[in-house]
Structures are given as C-alpha cells and as structure tokens.
Tab-separated table of C-alpha atoms in Angstrom:
chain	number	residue	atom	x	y	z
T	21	UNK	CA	23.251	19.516	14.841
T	22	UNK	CA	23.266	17.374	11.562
T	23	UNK	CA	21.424	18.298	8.345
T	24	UNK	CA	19.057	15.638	6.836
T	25	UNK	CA	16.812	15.513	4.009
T	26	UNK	CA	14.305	17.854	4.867
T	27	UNK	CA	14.800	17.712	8.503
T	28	UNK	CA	17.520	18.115	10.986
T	29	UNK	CA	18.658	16.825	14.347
T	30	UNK	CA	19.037	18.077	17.637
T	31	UNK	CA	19.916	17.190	21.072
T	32	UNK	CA	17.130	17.914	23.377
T	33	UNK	CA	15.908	17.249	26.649
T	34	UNK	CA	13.514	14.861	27.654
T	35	UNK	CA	11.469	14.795	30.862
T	36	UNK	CA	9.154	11.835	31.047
T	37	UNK	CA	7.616	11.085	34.413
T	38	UNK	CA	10.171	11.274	36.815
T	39	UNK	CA	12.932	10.790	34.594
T	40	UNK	CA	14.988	12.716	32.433
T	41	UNK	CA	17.154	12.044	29.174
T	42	UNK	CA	19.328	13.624	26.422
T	43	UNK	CA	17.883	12.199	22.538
T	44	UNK	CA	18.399	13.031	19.269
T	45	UNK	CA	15.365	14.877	17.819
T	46	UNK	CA	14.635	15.242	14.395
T	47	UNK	CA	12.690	18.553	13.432
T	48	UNK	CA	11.211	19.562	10.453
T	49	UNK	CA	12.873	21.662	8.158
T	50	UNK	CA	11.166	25.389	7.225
T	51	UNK	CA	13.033	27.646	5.089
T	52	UNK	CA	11.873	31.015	3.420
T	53	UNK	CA	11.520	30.461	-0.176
T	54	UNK	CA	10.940	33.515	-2.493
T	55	UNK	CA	9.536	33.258	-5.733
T	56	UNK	CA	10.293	35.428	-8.476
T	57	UNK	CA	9.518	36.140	-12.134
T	58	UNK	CA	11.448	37.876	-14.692
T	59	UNK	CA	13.307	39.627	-11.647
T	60	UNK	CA	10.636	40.950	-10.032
T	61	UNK	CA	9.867	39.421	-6.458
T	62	UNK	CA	6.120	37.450	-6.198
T	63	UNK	CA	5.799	35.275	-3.401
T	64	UNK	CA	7.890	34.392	0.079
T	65	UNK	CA	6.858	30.976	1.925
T	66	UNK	CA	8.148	29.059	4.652
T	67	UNK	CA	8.344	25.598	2.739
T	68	UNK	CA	10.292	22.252	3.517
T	69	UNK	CA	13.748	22.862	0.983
T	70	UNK	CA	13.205	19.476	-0.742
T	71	UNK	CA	11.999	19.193	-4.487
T	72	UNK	CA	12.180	23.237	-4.570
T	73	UNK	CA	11.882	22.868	-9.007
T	74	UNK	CA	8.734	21.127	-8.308
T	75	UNK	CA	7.636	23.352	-5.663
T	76	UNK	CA	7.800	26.246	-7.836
T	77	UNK	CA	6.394	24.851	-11.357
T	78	UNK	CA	3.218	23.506	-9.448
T	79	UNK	CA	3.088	27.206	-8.129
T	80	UNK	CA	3.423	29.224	-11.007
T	81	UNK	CA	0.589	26.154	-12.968
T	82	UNK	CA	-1.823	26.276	-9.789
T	83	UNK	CA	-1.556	30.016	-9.462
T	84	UNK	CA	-2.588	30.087	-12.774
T	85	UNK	CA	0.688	32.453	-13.381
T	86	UNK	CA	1.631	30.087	-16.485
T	87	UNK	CA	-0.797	27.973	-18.292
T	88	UNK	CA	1.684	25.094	-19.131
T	89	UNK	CA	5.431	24.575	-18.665
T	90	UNK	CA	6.090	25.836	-22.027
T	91	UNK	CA	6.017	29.687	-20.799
T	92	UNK	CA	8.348	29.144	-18.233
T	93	UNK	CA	11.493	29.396	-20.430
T	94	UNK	CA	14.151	29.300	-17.655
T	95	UNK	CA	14.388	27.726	-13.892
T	96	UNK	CA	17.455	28.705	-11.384
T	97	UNK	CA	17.517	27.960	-7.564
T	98	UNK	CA	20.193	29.957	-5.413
T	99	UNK	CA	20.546	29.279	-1.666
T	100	UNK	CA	21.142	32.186	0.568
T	101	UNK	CA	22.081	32.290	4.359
T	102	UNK	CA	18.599	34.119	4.862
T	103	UNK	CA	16.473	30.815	2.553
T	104	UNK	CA	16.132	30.212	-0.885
T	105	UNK	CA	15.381	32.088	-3.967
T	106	UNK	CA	13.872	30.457	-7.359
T	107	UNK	CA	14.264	32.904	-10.127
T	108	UNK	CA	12.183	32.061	-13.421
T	109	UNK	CA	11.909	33.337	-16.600
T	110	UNK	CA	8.815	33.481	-18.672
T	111	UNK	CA	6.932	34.198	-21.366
T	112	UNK	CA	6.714	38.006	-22.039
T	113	UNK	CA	2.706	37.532	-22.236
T	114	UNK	CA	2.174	35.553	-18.864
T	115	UNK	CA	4.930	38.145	-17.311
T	116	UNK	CA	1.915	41.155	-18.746
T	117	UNK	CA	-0.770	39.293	-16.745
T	118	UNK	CA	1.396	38.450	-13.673
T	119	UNK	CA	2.048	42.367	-12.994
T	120	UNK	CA	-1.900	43.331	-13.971
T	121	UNK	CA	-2.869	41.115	-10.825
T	122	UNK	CA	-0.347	41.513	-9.040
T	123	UNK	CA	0.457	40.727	-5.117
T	124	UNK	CA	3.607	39.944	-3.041
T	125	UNK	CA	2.856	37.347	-0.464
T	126	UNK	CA	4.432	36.248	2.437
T	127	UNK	CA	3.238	32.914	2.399
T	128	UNK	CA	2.553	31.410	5.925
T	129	UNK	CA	2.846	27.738	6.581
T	130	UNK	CA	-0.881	27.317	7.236
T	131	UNK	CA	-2.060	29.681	5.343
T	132	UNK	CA	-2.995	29.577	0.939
T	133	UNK	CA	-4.389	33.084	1.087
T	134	UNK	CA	-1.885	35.386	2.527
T	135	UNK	CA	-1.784	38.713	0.560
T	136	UNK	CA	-3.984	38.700	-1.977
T	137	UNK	CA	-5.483	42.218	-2.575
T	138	UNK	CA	-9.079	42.119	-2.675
T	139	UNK	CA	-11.406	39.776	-1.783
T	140	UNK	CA	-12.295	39.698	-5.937
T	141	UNK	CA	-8.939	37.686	-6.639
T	142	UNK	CA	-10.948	34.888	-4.437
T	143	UNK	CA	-13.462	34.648	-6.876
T	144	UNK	CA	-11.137	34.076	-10.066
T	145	UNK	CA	-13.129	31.794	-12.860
T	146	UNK	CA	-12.844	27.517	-12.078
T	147	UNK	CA	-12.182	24.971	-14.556
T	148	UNK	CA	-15.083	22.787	-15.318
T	149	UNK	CA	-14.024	18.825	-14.500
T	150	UNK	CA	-15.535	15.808	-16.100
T	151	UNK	CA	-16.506	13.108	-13.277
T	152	UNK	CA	-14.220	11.360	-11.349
T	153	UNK	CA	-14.218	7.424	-11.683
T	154	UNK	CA	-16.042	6.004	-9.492
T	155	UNK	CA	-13.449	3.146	-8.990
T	156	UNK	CA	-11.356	5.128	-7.608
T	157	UNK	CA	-13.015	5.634	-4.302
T	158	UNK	CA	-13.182	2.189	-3.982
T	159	UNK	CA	-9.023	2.042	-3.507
T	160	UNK	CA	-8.908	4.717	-0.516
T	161	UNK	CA	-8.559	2.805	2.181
T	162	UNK	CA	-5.993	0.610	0.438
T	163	UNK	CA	-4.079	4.041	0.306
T	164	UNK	CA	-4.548	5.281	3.415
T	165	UNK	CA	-3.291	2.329	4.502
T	166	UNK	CA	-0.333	1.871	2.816
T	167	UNK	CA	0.504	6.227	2.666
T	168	UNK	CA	2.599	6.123	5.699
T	169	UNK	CA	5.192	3.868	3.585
T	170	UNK	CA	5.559	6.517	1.493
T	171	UNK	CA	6.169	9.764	3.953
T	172	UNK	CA	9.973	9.190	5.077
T	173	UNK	CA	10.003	12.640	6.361
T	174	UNK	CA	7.098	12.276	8.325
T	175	UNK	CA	8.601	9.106	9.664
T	176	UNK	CA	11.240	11.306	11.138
T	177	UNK	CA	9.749	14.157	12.463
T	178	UNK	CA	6.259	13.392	12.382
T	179	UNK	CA	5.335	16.948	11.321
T	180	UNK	CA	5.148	17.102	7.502
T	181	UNK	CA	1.692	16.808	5.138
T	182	UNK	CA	1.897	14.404	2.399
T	183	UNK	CA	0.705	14.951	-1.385
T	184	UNK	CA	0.468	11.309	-3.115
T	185	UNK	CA	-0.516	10.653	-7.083
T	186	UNK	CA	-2.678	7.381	-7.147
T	187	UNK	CA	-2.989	5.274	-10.149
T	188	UNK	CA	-5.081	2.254	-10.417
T	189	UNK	CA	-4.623	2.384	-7.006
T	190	UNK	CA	-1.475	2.159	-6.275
T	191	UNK	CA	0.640	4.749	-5.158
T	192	UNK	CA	3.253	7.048	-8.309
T	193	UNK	CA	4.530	9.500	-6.193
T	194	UNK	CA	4.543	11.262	-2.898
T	195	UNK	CA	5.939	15.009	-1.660
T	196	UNK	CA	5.809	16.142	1.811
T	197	UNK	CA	6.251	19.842	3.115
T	198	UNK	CA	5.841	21.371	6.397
T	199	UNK	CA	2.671	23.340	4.317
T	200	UNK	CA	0.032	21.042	3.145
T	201	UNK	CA	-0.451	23.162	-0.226
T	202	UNK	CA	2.911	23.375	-0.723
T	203	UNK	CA	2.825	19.625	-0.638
T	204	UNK	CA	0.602	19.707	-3.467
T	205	UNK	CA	2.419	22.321	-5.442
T	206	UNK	CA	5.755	19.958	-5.161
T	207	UNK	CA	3.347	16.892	-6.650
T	208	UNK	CA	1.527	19.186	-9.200
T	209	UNK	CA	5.154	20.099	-10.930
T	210	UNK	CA	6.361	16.389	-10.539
T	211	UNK	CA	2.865	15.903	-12.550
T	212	UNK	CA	3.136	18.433	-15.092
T	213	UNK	CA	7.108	18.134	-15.390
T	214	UNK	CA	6.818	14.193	-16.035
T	215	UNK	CA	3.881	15.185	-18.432
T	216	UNK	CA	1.671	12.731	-16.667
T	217	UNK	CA	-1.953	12.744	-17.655
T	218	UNK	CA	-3.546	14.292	-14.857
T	219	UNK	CA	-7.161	12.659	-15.729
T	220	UNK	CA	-5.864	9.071	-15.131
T	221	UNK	CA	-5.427	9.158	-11.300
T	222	UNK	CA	-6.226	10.955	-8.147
T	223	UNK	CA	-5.028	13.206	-5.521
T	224	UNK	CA	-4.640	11.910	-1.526
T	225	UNK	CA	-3.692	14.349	0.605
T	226	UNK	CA	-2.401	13.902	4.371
T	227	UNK	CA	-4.127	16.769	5.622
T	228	UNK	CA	-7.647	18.866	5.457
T	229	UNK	CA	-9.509	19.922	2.357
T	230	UNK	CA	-9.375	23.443	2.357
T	231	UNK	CA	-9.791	26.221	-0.039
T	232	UNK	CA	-6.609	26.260	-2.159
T	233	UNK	CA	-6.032	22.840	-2.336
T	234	UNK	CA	-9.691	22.417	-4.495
T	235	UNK	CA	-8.216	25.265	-6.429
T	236	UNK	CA	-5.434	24.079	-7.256
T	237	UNK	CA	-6.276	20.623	-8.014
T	238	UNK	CA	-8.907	22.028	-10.052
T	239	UNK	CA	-6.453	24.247	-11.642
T	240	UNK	CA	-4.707	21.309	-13.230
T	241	UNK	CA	-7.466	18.996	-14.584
T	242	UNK	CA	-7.610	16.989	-11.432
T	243	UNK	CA	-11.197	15.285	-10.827
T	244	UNK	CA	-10.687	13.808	-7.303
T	245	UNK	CA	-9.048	14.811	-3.749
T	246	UNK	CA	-9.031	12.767	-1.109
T	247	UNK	CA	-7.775	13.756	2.408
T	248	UNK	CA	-7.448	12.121	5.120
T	249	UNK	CA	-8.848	15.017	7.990
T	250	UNK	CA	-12.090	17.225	7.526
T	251	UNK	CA	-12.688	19.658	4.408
T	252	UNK	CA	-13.875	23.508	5.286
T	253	UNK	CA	-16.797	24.426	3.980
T	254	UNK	CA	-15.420	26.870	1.066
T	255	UNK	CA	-13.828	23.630	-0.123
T	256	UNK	CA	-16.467	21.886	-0.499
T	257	UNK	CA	-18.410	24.808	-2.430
T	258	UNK	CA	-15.351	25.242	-4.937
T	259	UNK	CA	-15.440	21.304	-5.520
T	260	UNK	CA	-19.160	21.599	-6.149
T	261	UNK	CA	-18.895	24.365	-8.746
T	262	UNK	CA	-16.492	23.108	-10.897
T	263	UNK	CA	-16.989	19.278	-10.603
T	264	UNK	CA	-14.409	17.875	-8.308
T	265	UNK	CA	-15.013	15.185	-6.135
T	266	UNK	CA	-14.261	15.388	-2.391
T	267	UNK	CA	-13.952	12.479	-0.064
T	268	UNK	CA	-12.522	13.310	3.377
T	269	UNK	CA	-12.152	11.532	6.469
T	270	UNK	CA	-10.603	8.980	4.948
T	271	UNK	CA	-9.787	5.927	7.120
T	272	UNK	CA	-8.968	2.476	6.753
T	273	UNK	CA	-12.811	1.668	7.380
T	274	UNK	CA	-14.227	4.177	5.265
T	275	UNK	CA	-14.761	7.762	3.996
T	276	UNK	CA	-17.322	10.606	3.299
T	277	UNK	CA	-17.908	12.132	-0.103
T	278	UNK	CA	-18.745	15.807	0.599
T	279	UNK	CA	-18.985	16.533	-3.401
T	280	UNK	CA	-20.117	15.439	-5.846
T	281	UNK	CA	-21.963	11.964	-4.523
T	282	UNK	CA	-23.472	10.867	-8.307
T	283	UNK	CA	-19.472	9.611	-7.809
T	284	UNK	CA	-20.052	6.845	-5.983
C-alpha cells in the first residue's frame, strides 16, 4: 500500500466475467479530523486530509463560529495515529459565543447536521444576498464541461465531491473531499484566506444542493450555487429566503433554476 495525495493504493482482486485479475486500486482517503477552539474539543469529521487549513477556516466562517479571519488569532495542525487534530485560537468574544451554543459533533461523511442540540439551532438568522448575475448562468455548461479537468482526485478514485470558484467563467479554484460540504468548507477558506471578493463569482458544486451547503454559501456572501445532481427541498427554501440562486441539474445541455428565477 502506497500513500497518495488524498488517496491511496491497494492491491485488490478483480473478477470480471469469467476472469480474474490482481490491480492496483486507488481509494479515497477518510481520516477523522477534530476541530477544536481555545482547547476545548468542537467538531470530529471524517474528511479527505488535503488542504486541512482551509478545511477548518471555511468551518469556523460557515459555522458562523468567527465572523472573519481576523478572530482566529492562531492555526496548528498535528497528525495523530488515530486522524488529525486542528487546534485554533480565537478571539476571547467569538470563544463566549462558541460555548453559549455549544455542540460536539461527530461529523459523518454525508451528513451537515450531525449533533446539533435542538431543532432551534436549524433555524439560526440568514444573510440577505443581493441578486446573482444573470451572466453567470449562462457559463454552466461551459463548467460542467470542463470541471472534470479540475478533480485529480476524483480522476483517481472516482469517489470525491468537487467545490470549484468560477469567475467570468472560467474556473479559480477547485477542492475535493470525500464530504461534499467539506468540499465547500476547503474552497470557502481558500476564498476568505486569499481575501477574494466573494460577490464576483459563483459556486459549482459536484454534488446535490442540500441544506448546509445554501447555508454556508449564504454564510459567506455567496449569491449563486450551482450543482450538478438534484437540490432537497430545505435547500431550496433556505435559497429562497435569503436570496441565493439555485440551479441544479446542471448538464452540458442545460440546467434548472429552483430559486430565485427573476435570475435568468
């Protein structure tokens, strides 16, 4: 077994038809990441170990646990034989409001929700978003089509989501993670750590529009999110309430706008 960027390989068996061979395999990587703040343990998810800095700034901004990058005063990643711990310092008055609400998660690949308390914390205030472009819808097939270039580790394994930051149409950056919002959490930091202006470009997302990823693009000023499978329908209210557009099922011969339609 050989360690790759986010993935490994393995020898495994492979029956096909009537025959049988021995191939190398590469496999996703999932690792147990914990998450803590001023030494006290938040958050544990199973997350693909690449970009882990990212991974936890676009946390702590999309959890609304820090309201810019300028409370979060110190950043140190230590690998353990059990996974990986992030341990961050910040600001005494974000640390207050981080132990009034709260909640130690153990944060499930497929899952944005896991832990929280009461259904209440679902319910926490949204940003309100000017509208989208409409130009920008017009370049989503164009990305779709040319996304795959940009997902080595999907490539590999075929197994990760992909988070990608679209500009004029073209492609800034992508992240992949074996959890679609932590995906987005990895591209959120490389946003907010590059100081990017969040209001110039767009969101396209490998995956399904669900609940946490309107959040959290809402969370930090983003006005569109396009994904390539279906959105739930909680997704689709949260986008409607604060002001995000949502175009899913996007293909290279089309897409459907499930909020916010005065976009197009």
């Amino acid at each position: 077994m050989t360690t790759s960027q986010g993935y490994q390989s393995f020898r495994v068996q492979r029956i096909k038809q009537s025959s049988t061979s021995i191939i190398e395999d590469n496999i996703i990587e999932e690792t147990p990441i914990a998450l803590s703040y001023n030494g006290i343990s938040h958050a544990v998810m199973m997350a693909t170990p690449t970009d882990i800095a990212y991974l936890a700034k676009g946390f702590s901004l999309s959890e609304a646990i820090i309201p810019n990058l300028s409370y979060l005063y110190d950043l140190e990643i230590n690998h353990y034989e059990e996974g990986i711990e992030v341990q961050m310092q910040i600001a005494t008055q974000a640390f207050v409001e981080l132990k009034q609400h709260k909640r130690t998660m153990e944060g499930r690949t497929g899952c944005g929700l896991c832990g929280i308390e009461n259904l209440q914390q679902l319910n926490r205030p949204l940003k309100k978003l000017a509208p989208a472009n409409p130009a920008w819808l017009d370049t989503l097939t164009a990305v779709y089509h040319h996304i795959k270039n940009h997902q080595p580790i999907t490539q590999a394994t075929g197994a990760a989501h992909a988070a990608a930051w679209v500009v004029n149409g073209e492609i800034i950056a992508t992240f992949e993670d074996v959890g679609r919002h932590n995906a987005l959490d990895k591209l959120l930091g490389y946003l907010l750590t590059e100081q990017r202006d969040t209001t110039e470009g767009f969101v396209f997302m490998t995956s399904r529009a669900s609940y946490e990823l309107v959040r959290k693009c809402t969370q930090c000023n983003i006005r569109l999110l396009a994904t390539i499978s279906a959105p739930t329908t909680q997704a689709i209210k949260l986008a409607n309430e604060s002001g995000l557009t949502l175009a899913s099922f996007c293909r290279e011969d089309g897409y459907v706008v499930y909020a916010q339609p005065q976009s197009i």
